[in-house]
Amino acid sequence: MSNALPHAQNPAASSASPLVRTVAAGQPLSWLLRAWHDLTRCGWISLLHGVAIALVGAVMLWVAHERFWFMAGAFSGFLLVGPVLATSVYALSRGLESGEKPGLARVLETWLNWKHGRLQPWDAAQWRLVRFGVLLALAGTAWVLISVGLTTWLAPVPITSPLVFIEQVVLAKEGWLFEAWLALGGALVAPVFASTVITIPLLLDRQVSIGQAIATSWQVIFANPVPMAFWGALIMLLTFVGFATALVGLVLLVPLLGHASWHAYRDLLEVSALPEREQR
């Protein structure tokens, strides 16, 4: 049985607050198992997200060509913006919970607010998702630029391949480039992960402010440091596998992680006291 911790009040949000639950250290594995069940039920609709992200990755590889320094930063940047890219995957899992048959209509509604055969004006909740997505995109762009700057200006030779990156940056006998690269990356990725672990699912599911959602996400981290560290490691590992398999693995792993993140949100928060966002 999970324990619940009261969430601090946010005067700018609803007077109601979510309750943060504590979960077992191995709970992330359960999220992946339930995600697989959702993925098999959604079929090609879920896989379409992976295909789209893999195509974006292919464009990145084409742009980078022999500029591996760009790919090193882009991989980390992908981890930062990944949560917003999976927004419609969360919506599919949310629909499955309410007995909805998965379909392209849910995806179009999530991204375009397409309802009743035409585009509808976005409501305040959707604009909150957009604003948060822009913040994540800016954070990802900032890290790519920082990574490019470090590896381009401070590396002893041009970084043109993974082997050169390992030899001249990771295994360099002199200098501190790799340590600085890791430290700066960790200083950016860790707080972004803490700010996003349940934020977008919460914004998608309930009527809350961005500030309240981010604060709740940090509470989840503080209440579950070991499970969240394990979950973050799994995300990094599976994302690396997706890139290492010439992006083919992303077709499956992107929707799998998206569905799993929805189940993480459901296990980590009790949100019944918050007003629900209306579904189609």
Short mmCIF file of N, CA, C and O in Angstrom, two decimals, residues 34-95:
data_model
loop_
_atom_site.label_atom_id
_atom_site.label_comp_id
_atom_site.label_asym_id
_atom_site.label_seq_id
_atom_site.Cartn_x
_atom_site.Cartn_y
_atom_site.Cartn_z
N ARG A 34 2.96 -2.22 -17.57
CA ARG A 34 1.64 -1.68 -17.89
C ARG A 34 1.68 -0.86 -19.18
O ARG A 34 0.71 -0.82 -19.94
N ALA A 35 2.82 -0.22 -19.42
CA ALA A 35 2.98 0.54 -20.66
C ALA A 35 2.93 -0.39 -21.87
O ALA A 35 2.34 -0.06 -22.90
N TRP A 36 3.53 -1.56 -21.74
CA TRP A 36 3.50 -2.52 -22.83
C TRP A 36 2.06 -2.94 -23.14
O TRP A 36 1.68 -3.09 -24.30
N HIS A 37 1.26 -3.11 -22.09
CA HIS A 37 -0.15 -3.47 -22.28
C HIS A 37 -0.87 -2.35 -23.03
O HIS A 37 -1.65 -2.62 -23.97
N ASP A 38 -0.63 -1.10 -22.65
CA ASP A 38 -1.24 0.03 -23.36
C ASP A 38 -0.78 0.09 -24.82
O ASP A 38 -1.57 0.36 -25.73
N LEU A 39 0.51 -0.16 -25.02
CA LEU A 39 1.07 -0.09 -26.36
C LEU A 39 0.43 -1.13 -27.27
O LEU A 39 0.09 -0.84 -28.43
N THR A 40 0.23 -2.34 -26.76
CA THR A 40 -0.39 -3.37 -27.59
C THR A 40 -1.85 -3.06 -27.88
O THR A 40 -2.37 -3.42 -28.95
N ARG A 41 -2.52 -2.36 -26.97
CA ARG A 41 -3.92 -1.98 -27.20
C ARG A 41 -4.02 -0.82 -28.20
O ARG A 41 -4.96 -0.78 -29.01
N CYS A 42 -3.08 0.09 -28.15
CA CYS A 42 -3.13 1.25 -29.05
C CYS A 42 -2.55 0.94 -30.43
O CYS A 42 -2.92 1.58 -31.42
N GLY A 43 -1.63 -0.02 -30.49
CA GLY A 43 -1.08 -0.45 -31.77
C GLY A 43 -0.38 0.66 -32.54
O GLY A 43 0.45 1.39 -32.00
N TRP A 44 -0.76 0.81 -33.82
CA TRP A 44 -0.05 1.73 -34.69
C TRP A 44 -0.18 3.18 -34.26
O TRP A 44 0.70 4.00 -34.57
N ILE A 45 -1.24 3.51 -33.53
CA ILE A 45 -1.39 4.90 -33.06
C ILE A 45 -0.24 5.27 -32.14
O ILE A 45 0.33 6.37 -32.22
N SER A 46 0.13 4.35 -31.25
CA SER A 46 1.28 4.59 -30.37
C SER A 46 2.58 4.58 -31.15
O SER A 46 3.44 5.46 -30.98
N LEU A 47 2.73 3.58 -31.99
CA LEU A 47 3.98 3.45 -32.75
C LEU A 47 4.22 4.63 -33.68
O LEU A 47 5.37 4.96 -34.00
N LEU A 48 3.14 5.29 -34.09
CA LEU A 48 3.28 6.46 -34.95
C LEU A 48 4.13 7.54 -34.27
O LEU A 48 4.90 8.25 -34.93
N HIS A 49 4.00 7.66 -32.95
CA HIS A 49 4.82 8.63 -32.21
C HIS A 49 6.30 8.27 -32.32
O HIS A 49 7.15 9.13 -32.52
N GLY A 50 6.59 6.97 -32.16
CA GLY A 50 7.97 6.54 -32.28
C GLY A 50 8.53 6.77 -33.67
O GLY A 50 9.69 7.17 -33.82
N VAL A 51 7.72 6.51 -34.69
CA VAL A 51 8.15 6.75 -36.06
C VAL A 51 8.48 8.23 -36.27
O VAL A 51 9.51 8.58 -36.87
N ALA A 52 7.61 9.11 -35.76
CA ALA A 52 7.82 10.55 -35.92
C ALA A 52 9.12 10.98 -35.25
O ALA A 52 9.91 11.74 -35.84
N ILE A 53 9.37 10.50 -34.03
CA ILE A 53 10.59 10.88 -33.33
C ILE A 53 11.82 10.29 -34.02
O ILE A 53 12.87 10.95 -34.11
N ALA A 54 11.71 9.06 -34.51
CA ALA A 54 12.84 8.45 -35.22
C ALA A 54 13.18 9.25 -36.49
O ALA A 54 14.36 9.43 -36.83
N LEU A 55 12.15 9.75 -37.18
CA LEU A 55 12.40 10.57 -38.37
C LEU A 55 13.09 11.88 -38.01
O LEU A 55 13.99 12.34 -38.71
N VAL A 56 12.65 12.47 -36.88
CA VAL A 56 13.33 13.69 -36.41
C VAL A 56 14.79 13.39 -36.10
O VAL A 56 15.70 14.15 -36.43
N GLY A 57 15.03 12.23 -35.45
CA GLY A 57 16.40 11.83 -35.15
C GLY A 57 17.22 11.61 -36.41
O GLY A 57 18.41 11.96 -36.46
N ALA A 58 16.59 11.06 -37.46
CA ALA A 58 17.29 10.85 -38.72
C ALA A 58 17.69 12.18 -39.35
O ALA A 58 18.78 12.31 -39.91
N VAL A 59 16.80 13.17 -39.24
CA VAL A 59 17.14 14.50 -39.74
C VAL A 59 18.31 15.08 -38.96
O VAL A 59 19.22 15.70 -39.54
N MET A 60 18.31 14.87 -37.64
CA MET A 60 19.42 15.35 -36.81
C MET A 60 20.73 14.70 -37.25
O MET A 60 21.77 15.36 -37.34
N LEU A 61 20.69 13.38 -37.51
CA LEU A 61 21.90 12.70 -37.97
C LEU A 61 22.37 13.24 -39.31
O LEU A 61 23.57 13.41 -39.54
N TRP A 62 21.43 13.53 -40.19
CA TRP A 62 21.79 14.06 -41.50
C TRP A 62 22.41 15.45 -41.37
O TRP A 62 23.41 15.77 -42.03
N VAL A 63 21.83 16.28 -40.49
CA VAL A 63 22.37 17.62 -40.27
C VAL A 63 23.76 17.54 -39.63
O VAL A 63 24.69 18.27 -39.99
N ALA A 64 23.90 16.61 -38.67
CA ALA A 64 25.17 16.50 -37.95
C ALA A 64 26.28 15.95 -38.86
O ALA A 64 27.41 16.40 -38.82
N HIS A 65 25.92 14.94 -39.67
CA HIS A 65 26.89 14.30 -40.57
C HIS A 65 28.12 13.86 -39.77
O HIS A 65 28.03 12.94 -38.98
N GLU A 66 29.24 14.53 -39.93
CA GLU A 66 30.44 14.15 -39.18
C GLU A 66 30.64 15.02 -37.94
O GLU A 66 31.71 14.97 -37.32
N ARG A 67 29.66 15.78 -37.59
CA ARG A 67 29.78 16.65 -36.42
C ARG A 67 29.22 15.94 -35.19
O ARG A 67 28.14 16.25 -34.72
N PHE A 68 29.96 14.98 -34.67
CA PHE A 68 29.45 14.19 -33.54
C PHE A 68 29.23 15.06 -32.31
O PHE A 68 28.40 14.75 -31.46
N TRP A 69 29.98 16.16 -32.20
CA TRP A 69 29.80 17.05 -31.06
C TRP A 69 28.36 17.55 -30.99
O TRP A 69 27.82 17.78 -29.92
N PHE A 70 27.71 17.70 -32.16
CA PHE A 70 26.31 18.12 -32.16
C PHE A 70 25.42 17.00 -31.63
O PHE A 70 24.51 17.23 -30.83
N MET A 71 25.70 15.76 -32.05
CA MET A 71 24.87 14.64 -31.61
C MET A 71 25.01 14.40 -30.11
O MET A 71 24.05 14.00 -29.46
N ALA A 72 26.18 14.61 -29.56
CA ALA A 72 26.37 14.41 -28.12
C ALA A 72 25.44 15.33 -27.33
O ALA A 72 24.83 14.92 -26.34
N GLY A 73 25.33 16.56 -27.76
CA GLY A 73 24.42 17.48 -27.07
C GLY A 73 22.97 17.20 -27.39
O GLY A 73 22.10 17.30 -26.52
N ALA A 74 22.70 16.80 -28.64
CA ALA A 74 21.32 16.55 -29.04
C ALA A 74 20.73 15.36 -28.30
O ALA A 74 19.54 15.34 -27.98
N PHE A 75 21.54 14.34 -28.01
CA PHE A 75 21.06 13.18 -27.26
C PHE A 75 20.58 13.62 -25.88
O PHE A 75 19.49 13.25 -25.43
N SER A 76 21.39 14.42 -25.19
CA SER A 76 20.99 14.92 -23.87
C SER A 76 19.79 15.85 -23.99
O SER A 76 18.89 15.83 -23.15
N GLY A 77 19.78 16.69 -25.04
CA GLY A 77 18.65 17.59 -25.23
C GLY A 77 17.36 16.84 -25.46
O GLY A 77 16.29 17.27 -25.00
N PHE A 78 17.44 15.69 -26.13
CA PHE A 78 16.25 14.86 -26.34
C PHE A 78 15.65 14.43 -25.01
O PHE A 78 14.43 14.38 -24.85
N LEU A 79 16.50 14.09 -24.03
CA LEU A 79 16.01 13.69 -22.72
C LEU A 79 15.23 14.82 -22.05
O LEU A 79 14.31 14.57 -21.27
N LEU A 80 15.61 16.07 -22.36
CA LEU A 80 14.94 17.20 -21.73
C LEU A 80 13.57 17.45 -22.34
O LEU A 80 12.61 17.75 -21.63
N VAL A 81 13.47 17.34 -23.65
CA VAL A 81 12.19 17.67 -24.32
C VAL A 81 11.32 16.44 -24.53
O VAL A 81 10.18 16.56 -24.96
N GLY A 82 11.85 15.25 -24.21
CA GLY A 82 11.08 14.03 -24.39
C GLY A 82 9.70 14.04 -23.76
O GLY A 82 8.72 13.59 -24.38
N PRO A 83 9.56 14.54 -22.52
CA PRO A 83 8.23 14.51 -21.89
C PRO A 83 7.15 15.23 -22.67
O PRO A 83 6.01 14.78 -22.73
N VAL A 84 7.49 16.35 -23.30
CA VAL A 84 6.46 17.07 -24.05
C VAL A 84 6.15 16.38 -25.38
O VAL A 84 5.02 16.42 -25.87
N LEU A 85 7.14 15.69 -25.95
CA LEU A 85 6.91 14.98 -27.20
C LEU A 85 5.94 13.82 -27.03
O LEU A 85 5.29 13.40 -27.98
N ALA A 86 5.83 13.33 -25.79
CA ALA A 86 4.96 12.19 -25.51
C ALA A 86 3.58 12.59 -25.00
O ALA A 86 2.82 11.74 -24.52
N THR A 87 3.22 13.87 -25.12
CA THR A 87 1.96 14.35 -24.56
C THR A 87 0.76 13.56 -25.05
O THR A 87 -0.11 13.17 -24.28
N SER A 88 0.70 13.30 -26.35
CA SER A 88 -0.47 12.58 -26.87
C SER A 88 -0.43 11.10 -26.51
O SER A 88 -1.47 10.43 -26.52
N VAL A 89 0.75 10.56 -26.17
CA VAL A 89 0.81 9.19 -25.67
C VAL A 89 0.16 9.13 -24.29
O VAL A 89 -0.59 8.20 -23.98
N TYR A 90 0.42 10.15 -23.45
CA TYR A 90 -0.27 10.23 -22.15
C TYR A 90 -1.77 10.28 -22.37
O TYR A 90 -2.53 9.63 -21.65
N ALA A 91 -2.18 11.07 -23.36
CA ALA A 91 -3.62 11.22 -23.62
C ALA A 91 -4.24 9.89 -24.03
O ALA A 91 -5.39 9.59 -23.68
N LEU A 92 -3.49 9.07 -24.78
CA LEU A 92 -4.01 7.76 -25.17
C LEU A 92 -4.20 6.86 -23.95
O LEU A 92 -5.23 6.18 -23.82
N SER A 93 -3.22 6.85 -23.04
CA SER A 93 -3.37 6.05 -21.82
C SER A 93 -4.51 6.57 -20.95
O SER A 93 -5.26 5.78 -20.35
N ARG A 94 -4.65 7.87 -20.91
CA ARG A 94 -5.76 8.46 -20.15
C ARG A 94 -7.10 8.01 -20.73
O ARG A 94 -8.04 7.67 -20.01
N GLY A 95 -7.20 8.00 -22.05
CA GLY A 95 -8.43 7.56 -22.69
C GLY A 95 -8.72 6.09 -22.43
O GLY A 95 -9.88 5.70 -22.23
#
